[in-house]
Tab-separated table of C-alpha atoms and ligand atoms in Angstrom:
chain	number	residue	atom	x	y	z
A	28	UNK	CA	0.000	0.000	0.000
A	29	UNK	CA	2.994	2.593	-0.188
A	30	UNK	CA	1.722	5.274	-2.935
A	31	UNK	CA	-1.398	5.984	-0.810
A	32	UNK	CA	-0.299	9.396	1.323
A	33	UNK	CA	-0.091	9.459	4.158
A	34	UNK	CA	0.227	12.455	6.537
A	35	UNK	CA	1.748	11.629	10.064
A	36	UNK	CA	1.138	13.910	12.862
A	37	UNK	CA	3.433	12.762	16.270
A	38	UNK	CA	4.117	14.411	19.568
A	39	UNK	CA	3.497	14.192	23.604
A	40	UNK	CA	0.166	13.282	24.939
A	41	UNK	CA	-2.390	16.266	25.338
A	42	UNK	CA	-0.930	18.076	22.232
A	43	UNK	CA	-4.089	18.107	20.262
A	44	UNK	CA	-2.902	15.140	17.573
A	45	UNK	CA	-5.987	13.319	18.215
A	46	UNK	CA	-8.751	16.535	17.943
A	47	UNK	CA	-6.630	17.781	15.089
A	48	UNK	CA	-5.995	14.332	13.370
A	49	UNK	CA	-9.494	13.395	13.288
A	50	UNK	CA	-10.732	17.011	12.056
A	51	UNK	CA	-7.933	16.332	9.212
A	52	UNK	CA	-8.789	13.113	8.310
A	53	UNK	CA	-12.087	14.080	8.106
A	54	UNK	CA	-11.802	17.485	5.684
A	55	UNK	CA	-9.881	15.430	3.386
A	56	UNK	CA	-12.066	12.013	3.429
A	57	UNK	CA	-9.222	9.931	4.487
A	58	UNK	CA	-9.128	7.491	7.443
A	59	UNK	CA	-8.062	7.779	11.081
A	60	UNK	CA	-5.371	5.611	12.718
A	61	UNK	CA	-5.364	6.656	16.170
A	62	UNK	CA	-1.960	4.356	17.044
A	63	UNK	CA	-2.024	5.175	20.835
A	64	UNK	CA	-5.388	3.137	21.012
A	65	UNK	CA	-3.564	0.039	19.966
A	66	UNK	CA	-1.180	0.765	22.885
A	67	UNK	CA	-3.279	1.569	25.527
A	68	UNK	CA	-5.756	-1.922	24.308
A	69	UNK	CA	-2.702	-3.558	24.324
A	70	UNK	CA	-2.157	-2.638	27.945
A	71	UNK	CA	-5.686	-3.007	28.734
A	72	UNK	CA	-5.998	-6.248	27.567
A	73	UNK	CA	-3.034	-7.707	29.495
A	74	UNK	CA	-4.153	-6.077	32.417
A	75	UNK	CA	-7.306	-8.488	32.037
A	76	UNK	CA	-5.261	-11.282	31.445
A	77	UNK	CA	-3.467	-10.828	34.716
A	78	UNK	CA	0.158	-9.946	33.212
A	79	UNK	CA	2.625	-7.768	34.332
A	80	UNK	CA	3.001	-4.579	32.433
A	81	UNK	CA	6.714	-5.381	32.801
A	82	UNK	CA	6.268	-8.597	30.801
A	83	UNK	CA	7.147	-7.891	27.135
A	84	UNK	CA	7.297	-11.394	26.430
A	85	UNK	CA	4.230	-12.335	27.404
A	86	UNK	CA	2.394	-9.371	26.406
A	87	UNK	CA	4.140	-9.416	22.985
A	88	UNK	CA	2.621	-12.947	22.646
A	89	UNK	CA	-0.708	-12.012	23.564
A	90	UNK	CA	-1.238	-9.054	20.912
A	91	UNK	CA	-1.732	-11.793	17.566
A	92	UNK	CA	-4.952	-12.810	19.163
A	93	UNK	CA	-6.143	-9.237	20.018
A	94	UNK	CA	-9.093	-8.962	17.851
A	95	UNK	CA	-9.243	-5.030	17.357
A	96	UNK	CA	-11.307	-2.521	15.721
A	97	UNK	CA	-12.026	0.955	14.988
A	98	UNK	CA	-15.579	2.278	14.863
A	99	UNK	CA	-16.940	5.544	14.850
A	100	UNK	CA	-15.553	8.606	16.526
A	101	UNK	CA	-13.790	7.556	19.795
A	102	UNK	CA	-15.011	4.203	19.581
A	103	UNK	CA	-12.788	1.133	19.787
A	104	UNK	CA	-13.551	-2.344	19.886
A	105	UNK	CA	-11.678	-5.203	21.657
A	106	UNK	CA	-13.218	-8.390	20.015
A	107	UNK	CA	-16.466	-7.022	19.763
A	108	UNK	CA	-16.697	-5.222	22.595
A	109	UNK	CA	-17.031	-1.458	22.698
A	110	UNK	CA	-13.456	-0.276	25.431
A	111	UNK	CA	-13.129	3.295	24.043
A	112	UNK	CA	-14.676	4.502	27.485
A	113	UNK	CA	-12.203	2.492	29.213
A	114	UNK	CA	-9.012	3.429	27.055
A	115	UNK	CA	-9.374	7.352	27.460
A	116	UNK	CA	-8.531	7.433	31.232
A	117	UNK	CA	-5.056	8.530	32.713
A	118	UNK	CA	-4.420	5.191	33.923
A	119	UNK	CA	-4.936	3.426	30.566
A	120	UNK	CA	-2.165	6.107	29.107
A	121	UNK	CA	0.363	5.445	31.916
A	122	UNK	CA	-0.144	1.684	31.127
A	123	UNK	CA	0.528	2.090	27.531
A	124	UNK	CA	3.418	4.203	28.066
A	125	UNK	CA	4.650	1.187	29.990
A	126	UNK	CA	4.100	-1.064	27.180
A	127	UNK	CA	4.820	1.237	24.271
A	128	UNK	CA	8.709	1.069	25.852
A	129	UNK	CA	9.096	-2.677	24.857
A	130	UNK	CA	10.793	-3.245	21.900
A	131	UNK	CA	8.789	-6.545	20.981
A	132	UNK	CA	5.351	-4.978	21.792
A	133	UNK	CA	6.533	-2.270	19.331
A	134	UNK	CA	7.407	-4.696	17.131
A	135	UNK	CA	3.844	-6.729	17.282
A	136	UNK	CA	2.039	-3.905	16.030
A	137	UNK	CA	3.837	-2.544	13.551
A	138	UNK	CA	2.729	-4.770	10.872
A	139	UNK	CA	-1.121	-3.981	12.221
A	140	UNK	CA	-0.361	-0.273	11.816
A	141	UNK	CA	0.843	-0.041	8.548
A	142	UNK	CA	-1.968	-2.651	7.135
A	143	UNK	CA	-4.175	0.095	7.869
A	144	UNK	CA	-2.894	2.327	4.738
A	145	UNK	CA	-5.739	2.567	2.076
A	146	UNK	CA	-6.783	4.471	-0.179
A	147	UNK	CA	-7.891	7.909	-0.300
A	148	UNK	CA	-4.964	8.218	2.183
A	149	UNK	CA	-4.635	8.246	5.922
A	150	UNK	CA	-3.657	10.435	8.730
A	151	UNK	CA	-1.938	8.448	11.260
A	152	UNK	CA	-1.262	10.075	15.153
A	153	UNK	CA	0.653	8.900	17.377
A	154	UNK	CA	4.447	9.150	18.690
A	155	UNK	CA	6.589	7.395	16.229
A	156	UNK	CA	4.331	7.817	12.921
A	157	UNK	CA	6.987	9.783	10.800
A	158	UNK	CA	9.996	8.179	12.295
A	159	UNK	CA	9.118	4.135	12.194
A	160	UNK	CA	5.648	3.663	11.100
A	161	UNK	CA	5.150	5.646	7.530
A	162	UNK	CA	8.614	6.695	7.249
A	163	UNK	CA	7.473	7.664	3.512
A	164	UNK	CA	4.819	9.917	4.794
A	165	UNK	CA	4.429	12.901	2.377
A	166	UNK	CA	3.567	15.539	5.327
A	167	UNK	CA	5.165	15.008	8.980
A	168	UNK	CA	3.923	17.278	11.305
A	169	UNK	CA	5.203	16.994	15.154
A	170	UNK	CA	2.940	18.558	17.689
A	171	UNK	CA	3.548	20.049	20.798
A	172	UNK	CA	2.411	22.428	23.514
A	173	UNK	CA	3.175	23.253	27.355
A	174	UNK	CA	3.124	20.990	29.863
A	175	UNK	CA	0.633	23.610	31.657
A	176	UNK	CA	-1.824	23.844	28.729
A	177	UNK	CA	-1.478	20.423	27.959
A	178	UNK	CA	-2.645	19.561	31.517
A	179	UNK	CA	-5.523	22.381	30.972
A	180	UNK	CA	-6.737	20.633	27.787
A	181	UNK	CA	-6.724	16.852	28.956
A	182	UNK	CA	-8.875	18.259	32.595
A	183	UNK	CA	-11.238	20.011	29.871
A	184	UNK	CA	-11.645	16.966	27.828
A	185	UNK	CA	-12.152	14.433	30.961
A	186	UNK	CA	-14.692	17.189	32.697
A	187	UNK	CA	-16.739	16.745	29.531
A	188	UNK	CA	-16.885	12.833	29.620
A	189	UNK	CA	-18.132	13.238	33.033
A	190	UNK	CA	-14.674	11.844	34.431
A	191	UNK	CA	-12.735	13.021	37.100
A	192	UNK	CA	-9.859	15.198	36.968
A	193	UNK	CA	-7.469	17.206	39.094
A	194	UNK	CA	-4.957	19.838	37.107
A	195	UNK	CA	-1.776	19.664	39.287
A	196	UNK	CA	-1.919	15.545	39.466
A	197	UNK	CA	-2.885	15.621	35.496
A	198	UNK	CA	0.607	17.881	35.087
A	199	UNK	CA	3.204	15.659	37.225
A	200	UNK	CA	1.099	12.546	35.059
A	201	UNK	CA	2.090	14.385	31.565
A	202	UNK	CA	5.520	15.396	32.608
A	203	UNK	CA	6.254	11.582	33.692
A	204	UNK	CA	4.769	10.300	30.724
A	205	UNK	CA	6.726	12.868	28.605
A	206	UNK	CA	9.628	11.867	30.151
A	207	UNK	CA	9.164	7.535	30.164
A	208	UNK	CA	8.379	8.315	26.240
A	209	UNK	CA	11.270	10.610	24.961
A	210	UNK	CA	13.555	8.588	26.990
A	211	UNK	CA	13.394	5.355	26.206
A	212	UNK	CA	15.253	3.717	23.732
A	213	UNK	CA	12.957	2.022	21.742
A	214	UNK	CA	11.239	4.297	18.544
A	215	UNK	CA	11.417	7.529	21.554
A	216	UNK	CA	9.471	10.054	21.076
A	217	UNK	CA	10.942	12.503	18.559
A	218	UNK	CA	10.361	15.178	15.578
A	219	UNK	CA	11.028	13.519	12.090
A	220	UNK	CA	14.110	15.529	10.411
A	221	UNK	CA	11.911	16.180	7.842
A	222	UNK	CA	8.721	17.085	9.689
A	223	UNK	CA	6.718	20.107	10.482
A	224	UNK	CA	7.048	21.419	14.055
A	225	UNK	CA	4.197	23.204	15.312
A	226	UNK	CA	3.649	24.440	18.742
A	227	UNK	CA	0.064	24.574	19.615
A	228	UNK	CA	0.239	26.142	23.077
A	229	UNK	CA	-1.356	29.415	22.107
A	230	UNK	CA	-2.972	27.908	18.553
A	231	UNK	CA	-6.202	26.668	17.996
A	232	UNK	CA	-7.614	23.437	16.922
A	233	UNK	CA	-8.502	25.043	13.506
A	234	UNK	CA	-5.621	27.279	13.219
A	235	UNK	CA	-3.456	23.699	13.459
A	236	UNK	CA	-5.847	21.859	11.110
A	237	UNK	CA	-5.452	24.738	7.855
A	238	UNK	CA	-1.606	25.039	8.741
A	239	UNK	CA	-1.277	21.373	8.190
A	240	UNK	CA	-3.797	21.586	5.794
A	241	UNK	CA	-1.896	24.025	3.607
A	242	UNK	CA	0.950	21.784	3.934
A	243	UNK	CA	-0.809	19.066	2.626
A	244	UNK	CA	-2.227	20.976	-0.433
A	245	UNK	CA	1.558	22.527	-1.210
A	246	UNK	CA	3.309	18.910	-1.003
A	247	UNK	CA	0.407	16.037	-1.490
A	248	UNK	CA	-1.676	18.601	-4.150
A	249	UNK	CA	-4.891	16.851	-2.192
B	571	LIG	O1	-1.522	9.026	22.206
B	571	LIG	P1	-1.925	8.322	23.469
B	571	LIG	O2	-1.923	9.193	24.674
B	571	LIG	O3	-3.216	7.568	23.301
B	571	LIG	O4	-0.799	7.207	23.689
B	571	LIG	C1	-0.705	6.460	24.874
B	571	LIG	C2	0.723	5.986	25.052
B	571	LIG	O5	1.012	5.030	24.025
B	571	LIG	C3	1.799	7.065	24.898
B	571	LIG	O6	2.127	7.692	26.113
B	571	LIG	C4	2.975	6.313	24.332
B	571	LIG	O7	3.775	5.758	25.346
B	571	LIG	C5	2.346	5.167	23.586
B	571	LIG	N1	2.386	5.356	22.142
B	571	LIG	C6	3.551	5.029	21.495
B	571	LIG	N2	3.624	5.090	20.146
B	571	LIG	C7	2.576	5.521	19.438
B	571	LIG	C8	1.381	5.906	20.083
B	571	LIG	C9	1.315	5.819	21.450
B	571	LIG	O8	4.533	4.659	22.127
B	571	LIG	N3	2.677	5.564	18.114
């Protein structure tokens, strides 16, 4: 499936990927692959099983029978049943973080990630997108924003599920998960050479989404 484009949009938790990623994928008629969903399933799943997040054997092993899907919007479905709920709270990050560091976890999804190139094209978020998943991606774009309005932005999103939330606990959560990702040594969390590096902190959603837009007009003519 290389020749469909691809535009790859990577950077820390809370940075507005997802919000922007979707909104993209959406102006352009392409599809979504949210890749931190297949981490934190991954995690959740093991959890049910019992393992220990520090098991990358075992948890590697477990991932060919994961049955998942992608529906609508937020929703994700772990053979059959709907987990997006379940997958959007702090704990379910921190627990992928924890697998996303093993090299053969990494490993077991990559071929899952990159099956899900097809055509129109697809926007693909996540951490390592433009450096190990779609290395051929037309348009890299790496994300980022503030710790602080980070922080700000997750509370507002968890408020509005009806979840709860405290700011200061949400920060030290972000800045450890920041630091387990763009420290570890397996695909870390970095900019592409070649990407785009925008810093959100005092942009808004659609101010992001016609930047990268433009982008994707001047390289992909789409
Ligand atoms: O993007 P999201 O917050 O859903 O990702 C959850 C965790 O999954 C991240 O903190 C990161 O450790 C891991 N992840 C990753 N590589 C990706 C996407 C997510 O390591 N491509």
């Amino acid at each position: 499936m290389s020749g469909v484009p691809v535009i790859t949009i990577d950077g820390p938790g809370g940075s507005g990927k997802g919000t922007v990623g979707r909104q993209l994928a959406q102006r352009l008629g392409w599809a979504f692959l949210d890749s931190g969903a297949l981490y934190r399933v991954t995690a959740l799943a093991a959890i049910d099983q019992g393992l220990d997040l520090a098991d990358q054997s075992a948890i590697a092993s477990l991932i060919p029978s994961l049955d998942i899907a992608f529906g609508s919007g937020d929703s994700v479905l772990l053979g059959g049943e709907e987990v997006g709920d379940r997958l959007r709270t702090e704990q379910a990050g921190n627990a992928a973080s924890k697998v996303a560091a093993h090299p053969t976890v990494r490993a077991a999804l990559l071929q899952w990630q990159r099956d899900f190139r097809r055509p129109p094209g697809i926007v693909a978020d996540g951490r390592d997108m433009g450096t190990v998943v779609f290395p051929d991606a037309g348009v890299k774009v790496f994300l980022t924003a503030s710790v602080e309005e980070r922080a700000r932005r997750r509370y507002k999103q968890l408020i509005e599920k009806g979840l709860d939330a405290n700011i200061s606990a949400l920060s030290d959560e972000i800045a450890e998960r920041d630091a387990r990702d763009t420290q570890r040594a397996a695909a870390p969390l970095r900019a592409a050479a070649d990407a785009l590096v925008l810093d959100s902190t005092a942009m808004s959603i659609d101010e992001v989404v016609e930047r990268i837009l433009a982008e994707a007009e001047r390289i992909l003519r789409c």
